[in-house]
Amino acid sequence: MRISKLIPPSAAFVAIALTAAVLLPAAKIRGFDLDRFARLPVLEGGRVKPIDSVARNSLLLIRSQQSFTWQGRTVAADEWLLDVLFRPEIADSQPVFFINDPEVLGLLGLKQTSDRYFPFRVLGPHLEKIEQQAAAAREVDSKQRTRFQGAILNLFDRIYLYYRLENTIQVKNGPRLSEEIARASDPASSERHDGLVQLAAFRLLPPPAGGKAEAWRSSGEALRAGRGAAADRGLEQLAGIADAYAKQDAALFNVGVAGFESLVALERPDALEHGRYEVLFNRAQPFYAGMVIYLLALLALFASFLWKRAILAPAAFGLLVAGALVHTAGLASRVVLQGRPPVTNLYSSAVFVGWAAVICGIFLERMYRRGIGTAVSAAAGFASLIVAHHLMGDGDTMEMMRAVLDSNFWLATHVVTITIGYSGTFLAGALAIGYAFRRQLATRIDPATTKALVSMTYGVICFALFFSFIGTVLGGIWADQSWGRFWGWDPKENGALLIVLWNALILHARFGGYVREKGIMAMAIGGNVITSLSWFGVNMLGVGLHSYGFMDGAVWTLSGFIASQLALVALCLLPPKFWKPHPAAAGTELAGGR
Amino acid sequence: MPRTRNRVLDALTSLKLAIVCLVLLMVLVVACTLAQVRMGVFGAVNAYIRTFLVWWTVPGTSWTIPIFPGGGLVGLVLTANLVAAQAKRLELSVRKLGLWIVHLGLIVLFVGEFATSFFQVEMQLAVEEGKTVDYVESTRDAELVVIDTTAADHDEVYAIPEALLVPDRFIEIPGTPLFLKVNAFYKNSDLARRGPNDPPSLATMGIGPEVNVTEAEPGSGDDQPNRKAAFVEPFAGPKSYGTWLVSDVLGAPQSFIHNGRTYSLSLRRHREYLPFAMTLKKFQHDVYAGTDIPKNFSSLVEVSRPSTGEAREVLIYMNQPLRYGGKAFYQASFGKNDTLSILQVVENPGWLLPYVSCVLVALGLLVHFALGLRRSAARQKAALEA
């Protein structure tokens, strides 16, 4: 008895300990203190973040991955960025450009092979062609673009980002930064300074301690300002780092980075601290870890149906709690790092939908103790984190909020409540899917569990109706506050309204006795269709004030999801004769179905 | 008779009717959302929601037939159903207290949406830095104005709403000896410099003869404003002053002289004058450092009301409108290199109702589900103990 009580906490402990192991400091690569360099704060996209985040997001945009294999070893984003900045000749030969579109490959005179990653060196000779085609594609309205036009524009944007990164600190194939400082006052240099100012992808030089918080400078700006005057100390340090890395002198590089770091610590200690925290967050990848732990919980639970139930079922719950803790830590870190409520864009909404569903599921499990709560919340957490993982490709997931969205009050109230409404509707749908499968698979009659399942689903639908209604009306009030229209029948508003109407419909149909157990469950699965359409589908219409995010490729994924849910509705509605036969098929459980 | 009345009352209060209404509403909302791709938000809402019936034009004819109840009808029936059912069926008890509050909140919400669709007026106020404006303009409706500009210190403005511009109609200009004959009116048009092969112009005076006007389908999208145009012929008694082209895209007003008085003609956005004036002191457009992501837009305006001597400065910015004189002013747009600020001006007497409704429904659902959860938890506990 006592040992079984220890199972959940020990399973949770093992999972969390394994997750935390990645936080241990990494070994130096070839003697270079990459870690320290990666922690340096910079200003990019309007936000102060560590170089590590810039490196990861850029590589993710260009290659759709955060690291790659080259010459038999793994190159992480930080090391790649160092080569892009200081050894462009090496970076240019690394296969980082992901190109999959056959017509784009054709334009470059390349054949579609199993290798879809190309170095800049291969693209270089075709730059003019790519630029021409991209310029033509840009003229076309984004909704009317062909697949080729979309792909060539996307490639051009990635090449341009790469080019900007290469020209952030010193001009590619031009004078080194140290030479640039030496001839800062030479009038012939000013054109290069202007080029650097224009192209810099991020700003490395912190503003002085008393200055304006956003007055970070790129090396071009510092060079321009320093013409004739004594050179900037930070700029000189940077030049030292650049030369050391170009010469592959690890000792000198490490000294330079440490010196630069102490300079930043003097002027912007808070930014340095923030950078450290964000690097930890990047490295821990809490949402990826959470996804894996949820999957393990799910597998443990399924295994428990067949074998050693007494050990595996509590272990599954322990893993679920561990997953929830890691997920919560990740969510909390994002809130702290960004200084915003948890939901600010599509990516974070996916993270939050899963989190809220998992928390509700844990409560259900504590209330009903039948393993159902564990199953659906592990499944919901896993699924939503997979969705979030695929929404990451847009670059920085903590981007700045556009003017009208720049309101922590409304983000915290409207956005959070409506997202909890999505969670609730999905959770009810997940419970109902569990019900439908149970009908087909259960080996013994267990009316008590069926009853618990039905009552959980009903409770969750009530919960979902509450949050989606309040969220929807709060959205209306926000709209009234920001453009004087409480309700504009905008697609996103309509989507939210549909969720409210659907949940209200289920409750009223149940109250009137028009649907019973099976009908309620089928309608709850239908809720998944409506919520997914409201969450993602309306963004694909490209109308209205709420349409954000590019969603071209996602149309098929969404259609597939909806088809699967409709199939599950059909499965749920199958008449009793198709259910798994039981010895006592006329039992009480079946009488409830209609 | 009483039996039929009972049957009608039963139907009106039935839960089935509520469910049918919810389903119809869902269908309408989906149809309206999909239609927005092709008709724009404004068009789709008018076709499906702010109407009592949804009309369909039989292809190849000009017949339109109603094919579905519109949002107005469904909303009205649902409201009636809610009120009637509330009165007739729902018991007045603590158990149902939550539902009473919820349904009351919903009635308030529906009334608010009806009030909005009937009474809400949306206009715009565009003002450049340093300039003062004392009127708001419609974004959809135009007006033809005849302005007597003879006096040096003031103008006399006669405005004719767009709806009166019907071809071959004579319109008297009150207070003057003039009347106008409308020769043509286009809801949307394309204007171009006249080429050698273009058909002859209807206009005989002003800039009109140099311009080729072709009628265009009225734009449906929200971002395609219509270019309205009309050909009008001013008369003083039997004397014609020629036919003039007026359009809201033509810049300079065109004028003629009658009996020593100068009258100018132009077609412009419909205006409504305010009892106060707004001066734009400063428009600000902030971006996040190193990006072009907008961070904030704000207009510092001075509101002055000569009748009361009131004059004060107000900062209007994102999510922070000015409510003044029964209207709300929102930062909506900008232009002319960040020196022009465009404010959305909304007048809606029912604007507070959704706030009331939100509080009522939230409270009601909370009460209802809390009572339900308590009962369910008690049952569950009993079941686990058994």
Tab-separated table of C-alpha atoms in Angstrom, chain B residues 63-367:
chain	number	residue	atom	x	y	z
B	63	TRP	CA	-36.042	38.213	-59.219
B	64	THR	CA	-35.008	37.934	-55.639
B	65	ILE	CA	-36.718	35.470	-53.365
B	66	PRO	CA	-36.316	34.947	-49.629
B	67	ILE	CA	-34.686	31.594	-48.933
B	68	PHE	CA	-33.753	31.677	-45.267
B	69	PRO	CA	-34.629	33.643	-42.144
B	70	GLY	CA	-32.108	36.411	-41.522
B	71	GLY	CA	-30.266	37.215	-38.326
B	72	GLY	CA	-32.815	39.851	-37.333
B	73	LEU	CA	-35.735	37.424	-37.526
B	74	VAL	CA	-33.931	34.598	-35.738
B	75	GLY	CA	-32.712	36.989	-33.064
B	76	LEU	CA	-36.211	38.384	-32.582
B	77	VAL	CA	-37.791	34.925	-32.305
B	78	LEU	CA	-35.052	33.767	-29.941
B	79	THR	CA	-35.551	36.843	-27.760
B	80	ALA	CA	-39.325	36.333	-27.732
B	81	ASN	CA	-38.815	32.663	-26.928
B	82	LEU	CA	-36.436	33.510	-24.124
B	83	VAL	CA	-38.789	36.074	-22.577
B	84	ALA	CA	-41.888	33.901	-22.958
B	85	ALA	CA	-40.261	30.717	-21.720
B	86	GLN	CA	-38.802	32.564	-18.805
B	87	ALA	CA	-42.216	33.832	-17.820
B	88	LYS	CA	-44.085	30.621	-18.442
B	89	ARG	CA	-41.907	27.636	-17.754
B	90	LEU	CA	-38.817	28.245	-15.693
B	91	GLU	CA	-39.589	27.832	-12.028
B	92	LEU	CA	-38.653	30.643	-9.688
B	93	SER	CA	-36.325	28.844	-7.290
B	94	VAL	CA	-32.815	29.032	-5.909
B	95	ARG	CA	-31.931	25.982	-8.013
B	96	LYS	CA	-32.715	27.943	-11.159
B	97	LEU	CA	-31.463	31.302	-9.921
B	98	GLY	CA	-28.340	31.093	-12.077
B	99	LEU	CA	-30.341	30.399	-15.230
B	100	TRP	CA	-32.643	33.333	-14.510
B	101	ILE	CA	-29.697	35.673	-14.331
B	102	VAL	CA	-28.075	34.168	-17.464
B	103	HIS	CA	-31.227	34.507	-19.527
B	104	LEU	CA	-31.787	38.043	-18.319
B	105	GLY	CA	-28.217	38.874	-19.369
B	106	LEU	CA	-28.806	37.327	-22.796
B	107	ILE	CA	-31.949	39.409	-23.296
B	108	VAL	CA	-29.917	42.517	-22.499
B	109	LEU	CA	-27.270	41.393	-25.009
B	110	PHE	CA	-29.844	40.854	-27.773
B	111	VAL	CA	-31.465	44.213	-27.091
B	112	GLY	CA	-28.004	45.764	-27.293
B	113	GLU	CA	-27.290	44.165	-30.675
B	114	PHE	CA	-30.680	45.320	-32.017
B	115	ALA	CA	-30.011	48.831	-30.735
B	116	THR	CA	-26.629	48.753	-32.439
B	117	SER	CA	-27.990	47.619	-35.780
B	118	PHE	CA	-30.702	50.278	-35.765
B	119	PHE	CA	-29.066	53.243	-34.063
B	120	GLN	CA	-25.300	52.954	-34.377
B	121	VAL	CA	-23.777	55.595	-36.645
B	122	GLU	CA	-20.143	55.295	-37.703
B	123	MET	CA	-18.396	58.311	-39.161
B	124	GLN	CA	-14.824	59.503	-39.489
B	125	LEU	CA	-12.987	62.633	-38.550
B	126	ALA	CA	-9.834	63.331	-40.528
B	127	VAL	CA	-7.683	66.191	-39.322
B	128	GLU	CA	-4.177	67.346	-40.199
B	129	GLU	CA	-1.672	68.571	-37.651
B	130	GLY	CA	-2.355	72.184	-36.775
B	131	LYS	CA	-5.787	72.166	-38.468
B	132	THR	CA	-9.202	72.403	-36.844
B	133	VAL	CA	-12.225	70.392	-37.928
B	134	ASP	CA	-15.811	70.725	-36.686
B	135	TYR	CA	-17.514	67.995	-38.676
B	136	VAL	CA	-17.463	64.226	-39.108
B	137	GLU	CA	-17.747	62.463	-42.457
B	138	SER	CA	-19.463	59.319	-43.629
B	139	THR	CA	-17.227	56.673	-45.176
B	140	ARG	CA	-20.024	55.355	-47.388
B	141	ASP	CA	-22.515	58.108	-48.216
B	142	ALA	CA	-21.841	61.162	-50.321
B	143	GLU	CA	-23.635	64.491	-50.668
B	144	LEU	CA	-23.821	67.054	-53.405
B	145	VAL	CA	-23.099	70.527	-52.090
B	146	VAL	CA	-23.871	73.890	-53.598
B	147	ILE	CA	-21.897	76.538	-51.741
B	148	ASP	CA	-22.543	80.241	-52.058
B	149	THR	CA	-19.000	81.568	-51.671
B	150	THR	CA	-19.799	85.216	-52.427
B	151	ALA	CA	-19.394	86.564	-48.907
B	152	ALA	CA	-15.781	86.925	-47.840
B	153	ASP	CA	-16.305	85.946	-44.221
B	154	HIS	CA	-18.639	82.974	-44.523
B	155	ASP	CA	-20.014	80.362	-46.907
B	156	GLU	CA	-23.586	79.262	-47.273
B	157	VAL	CA	-23.759	75.535	-47.787
B	158	TYR	CA	-26.696	73.643	-49.315
B	159	ALA	CA	-26.205	69.902	-49.064
B	160	ILE	CA	-28.202	67.340	-51.025
B	161	PRO	CA	-27.933	63.754	-49.771
B	162	GLU	CA	-26.874	61.091	-52.234
B	163	ALA	CA	-30.261	59.362	-52.015
B	164	LEU	CA	-31.940	62.299	-53.784
B	165	LEU	CA	-29.616	62.141	-56.773
B	166	VAL	CA	-31.990	60.272	-59.058
B	167	PRO	CA	-31.614	60.843	-62.824
B	168	ASP	CA	-34.053	63.339	-64.363
B	169	ARG	CA	-35.108	64.681	-61.008
B	170	PHE	CA	-35.255	68.417	-60.307
B	171	ILE	CA	-34.000	69.529	-56.926
B	172	GLU	CA	-34.717	72.975	-55.550
B	173	ILE	CA	-31.946	74.728	-53.676
B	174	PRO	CA	-33.788	76.430	-50.814
B	175	GLY	CA	-33.017	80.089	-50.242
B	176	THR	CA	-31.670	80.550	-53.764
B	177	PRO	CA	-33.310	81.046	-57.142
B	178	LEU	CA	-31.569	77.865	-58.329
B	179	PHE	CA	-32.609	74.331	-58.928
B	180	LEU	CA	-30.571	71.383	-60.150
B	181	LYS	CA	-31.428	68.751	-62.677
B	182	VAL	CA	-29.706	65.406	-62.178
B	183	ASN	CA	-28.691	64.012	-65.566
B	184	ALA	CA	-26.854	60.927	-64.323
B	185	PHE	CA	-25.607	59.408	-61.082
B	186	TYR	CA	-23.132	56.551	-60.678
B	187	LYS	CA	-22.677	54.705	-57.372
B	188	ASN	CA	-19.221	53.714	-58.525
B	189	SER	CA	-17.250	54.847	-61.522
B	190	ASP	CA	-13.864	54.943	-63.191
B	191	LEU	CA	-12.572	58.377	-64.122
B	192	ALA	CA	-9.850	58.829	-66.724
B	193	ARG	CA	-8.513	61.566	-68.936
B	194	ARG	CA	-10.589	61.650	-72.111
B	195	GLY	CA	-8.904	59.973	-75.074
B	196	PRO	CA	-9.636	60.651	-78.769
B	197	ASN	CA	-11.754	57.478	-79.126
B	198	ASP	CA	-13.929	57.944	-76.052
B	199	PRO	CA	-17.669	58.639	-76.422
B	200	PRO	CA	-18.787	62.263	-76.007
B	201	SER	CA	-19.171	63.533	-72.457
B	202	LEU	CA	-22.473	64.453	-70.874
B	203	ALA	CA	-20.749	67.456	-69.337
B	204	THR	CA	-20.515	70.752	-71.105
B	205	MET	CA	-18.894	72.921	-68.436
B	206	GLY	CA	-15.992	72.827	-66.008
B	207	ILE	CA	-13.500	69.971	-65.984
B	208	GLY	CA	-16.167	67.446	-67.070
B	209	PRO	CA	-15.644	67.510	-70.842
B	210	GLU	CA	-12.006	66.491	-70.358
B	211	VAL	CA	-12.872	63.455	-68.276
B	212	ASN	CA	-14.184	60.112	-69.459
B	213	VAL	CA	-16.531	58.554	-66.935
B	214	THR	CA	-17.500	54.890	-67.073
B	215	GLU	CA	-19.936	53.324	-64.673
B	216	ALA	CA	-18.489	50.543	-62.487
B	217	GLU	CA	-19.973	47.813	-60.322
B	218	PRO	CA	-20.234	49.062	-56.739
B	219	GLY	CA	-17.273	47.660	-54.791
B	220	SER	CA	-18.090	44.990	-52.268
B	221	GLY	CA	-14.913	44.697	-50.240
B	222	ASP	CA	-14.295	46.807	-47.184
B	223	ASP	CA	-11.099	48.281	-48.547
B	224	GLN	CA	-12.499	49.393	-51.906
B	225	PRO	CA	-14.332	52.678	-51.460
B	226	ASN	CA	-16.704	53.608	-54.260
B	227	ARG	CA	-15.861	56.540	-56.530
B	228	LYS	CA	-19.195	58.260	-56.923
B	229	ALA	CA	-19.947	60.610	-59.780
B	230	ALA	CA	-22.907	62.632	-61.055
B	231	PHE	CA	-23.743	64.932	-63.961
B	232	VAL	CA	-25.888	67.857	-62.810
B	233	GLU	CA	-27.312	70.861	-64.591
B	234	PRO	CA	-28.033	74.007	-62.538
B	235	PHE	CA	-30.962	76.139	-63.665
B	236	ALA	CA	-32.117	79.596	-62.689
B	237	GLY	CA	-35.620	79.781	-64.064
B	238	PRO	CA	-35.340	78.635	-67.683
B	239	LYS	CA	-31.656	79.536	-67.926
B	240	SER	CA	-29.290	76.559	-67.853
B	241	TYR	CA	-25.716	76.903	-66.606
B	242	GLY	CA	-24.586	73.821	-68.490
B	243	THR	CA	-23.994	70.268	-67.349
B	244	TRP	CA	-21.212	69.695	-64.801
B	245	LEU	CA	-19.415	66.567	-63.711
B	246	VAL	CA	-19.065	66.215	-59.945
B	247	SER	CA	-17.268	63.395	-58.181
B	248	ASP	CA	-15.720	62.831	-54.782
B	249	VAL	CA	-12.385	62.086	-56.433
B	250	LEU	CA	-12.252	65.408	-58.295
B	251	GLY	CA	-10.183	67.814	-56.270
B	252	ALA	CA	-11.011	71.463	-56.868
B	253	PRO	CA	-14.621	72.663	-56.644
B	254	GLN	CA	-16.105	74.140	-59.825
B	255	SER	CA	-18.132	77.325	-59.748
B	256	PHE	CA	-20.463	79.499	-61.794
B	257	ILE	CA	-21.892	82.961	-61.263
B	258	HIS	CA	-25.579	83.837	-61.180
B	259	ASN	CA	-26.793	87.362	-60.527
B	260	GLY	CA	-23.441	88.365	-59.100
B	261	ARG	CA	-23.318	85.499	-56.618
B	262	THR	CA	-20.716	82.726	-56.946
B	263	TYR	CA	-21.891	79.177	-56.436
B	264	SER	CA	-19.508	76.228	-56.270
B	265	LEU	CA	-20.529	72.652	-56.968
B	266	SER	CA	-18.956	69.517	-55.557
B	267	LEU	CA	-19.702	65.969	-54.514
B	268	ARG	CA	-18.107	65.051	-51.209
B	269	ARG	CA	-18.451	62.637	-48.321
B	270	HIS	CA	-21.617	63.263	-46.357
B	271	ARG	CA	-20.839	65.568	-43.436
B	272	GLU	CA	-22.363	66.114	-40.059
B	273	TYR	CA	-21.378	69.240	-38.190
B	274	LEU	CA	-20.503	69.047	-34.502
B	275	PRO	CA	-21.320	71.622	-31.833
B	276	PHE	CA	-17.596	71.595	-30.997
B	277	ALA	CA	-14.305	71.581	-32.882
B	278	MET	CA	-11.175	69.473	-32.735
B	279	THR	CA	-7.662	70.714	-33.383
B	280	LEU	CA	-4.894	68.174	-33.933
B	281	LYS	CA	-1.882	69.325	-31.967
B	282	LYS	CA	0.352	66.325	-32.579
B	283	PHE	CA	0.047	62.898	-34.168
B	284	GLN	CA	2.515	60.271	-33.030
B	285	HIS	CA	3.366	56.922	-34.639
B	286	ASP	CA	5.779	54.903	-32.469
B	287	VAL	CA	7.540	51.740	-33.609
B	288	TYR	CA	9.593	49.212	-31.666
B	289	ALA	CA	13.291	50.085	-31.821
B	290	GLY	CA	15.019	48.726	-34.896
B	291	THR	CA	11.793	47.462	-36.511
B	292	ASP	CA	8.774	48.817	-38.329
B	293	ILE	CA	6.334	47.021	-36.014
B	294	PRO	CA	3.903	49.709	-34.811
B	295	LYS	CA	3.915	50.179	-31.058
B	296	ASN	CA	1.384	52.924	-30.645
B	297	PHE	CA	-0.573	55.585	-32.491
B	298	SER	CA	-1.784	58.634	-30.636
B	299	SER	CA	-3.392	61.986	-31.385
B	300	LEU	CA	-3.138	64.917	-29.079
B	301	VAL	CA	-6.247	66.983	-29.820
B	302	GLU	CA	-7.757	70.107	-28.397
B	303	VAL	CA	-11.513	70.007	-28.004
B	304	SER	CA	-13.116	73.425	-27.978
B	305	ARG	CA	-16.770	74.269	-27.568
B	306	PRO	CA	-17.502	77.932	-28.223
B	307	SER	CA	-21.011	77.756	-26.684
B	308	THR	CA	-19.673	76.844	-23.240
B	309	GLY	CA	-16.175	78.278	-23.563
B	310	GLU	CA	-14.790	74.807	-22.840
B	311	ALA	CA	-11.339	74.095	-24.260
B	312	ARG	CA	-9.097	71.229	-23.217
B	313	GLU	CA	-6.470	68.882	-24.559
B	314	VAL	CA	-7.047	65.138	-24.811
B	315	LEU	CA	-4.742	62.320	-25.862
B	316	ILE	CA	-6.525	59.685	-27.943
B	317	TYR	CA	-4.544	56.482	-28.434
B	318	MET	CA	-4.905	52.771	-29.007
B	319	ASN	CA	-7.542	51.208	-26.755
B	320	GLN	CA	-8.124	54.638	-25.201
B	321	PRO	CA	-10.967	56.493	-26.951
B	322	LEU	CA	-12.431	59.850	-26.076
B	323	ARG	CA	-16.120	59.774	-25.181
B	324	TYR	CA	-17.496	63.254	-25.657
B	325	GLY	CA	-20.789	64.789	-26.673
B	326	GLY	CA	-22.551	61.418	-27.042
B	327	LYS	CA	-19.907	60.173	-29.451
B	328	ALA	CA	-16.776	58.093	-29.026
B	329	PHE	CA	-13.607	59.040	-30.919
B	330	TYR	CA	-11.086	56.285	-31.658
B	331	GLN	CA	-7.634	56.383	-33.191
B	332	ALA	CA	-8.339	54.524	-36.440
B	333	SER	CA	-5.855	55.434	-39.119
B	334	PHE	CA	-3.316	57.953	-40.311
B	335	GLY	CA	-1.777	59.318	-43.473
B	336	LYS	CA	0.188	62.051	-45.221
B	337	ASN	CA	3.525	61.066	-43.707
B	338	ASP	CA	2.182	60.874	-40.165
B	339	THR	CA	0.699	64.386	-40.201
B	340	LEU	CA	-2.910	63.350	-40.819
B	341	SER	CA	-4.858	61.538	-38.139
B	342	ILE	CA	-8.098	59.736	-38.884
B	343	LEU	CA	-10.444	59.152	-35.971
B	344	GLN	CA	-13.334	56.727	-36.069
B	345	VAL	CA	-16.410	58.428	-34.596
B	346	VAL	CA	-19.110	56.171	-33.266
B	347	GLU	CA	-22.467	57.051	-31.823
B	348	ASN	CA	-24.295	54.139	-30.222
B	349	PRO	CA	-26.887	54.782	-27.523
B	350	GLY	CA	-26.776	51.098	-26.549
B	351	TRP	CA	-23.036	50.858	-26.011
B	352	LEU	CA	-23.306	50.071	-22.304
B	353	LEU	CA	-25.691	47.121	-22.684
B	354	PRO	CA	-23.028	44.489	-23.559
B	355	TYR	CA	-21.102	45.443	-20.429
B	356	VAL	CA	-24.199	44.896	-18.296
B	357	SER	CA	-24.921	41.648	-20.084
B	358	CYS	CA	-21.400	40.326	-19.630
B	359	VAL	CA	-21.570	40.833	-15.889
B	360	LEU	CA	-25.050	39.264	-15.626
B	361	VAL	CA	-24.268	36.186	-17.706
B	362	ALA	CA	-20.922	35.566	-16.020
B	363	LEU	CA	-22.556	35.837	-12.619
B	364	GLY	CA	-25.469	33.624	-13.647
B	365	LEU	CA	-23.317	30.866	-15.151
B	366	LEU	CA	-21.068	30.958	-12.119
B	367	VAL	CA	-24.021	30.557	-9.751
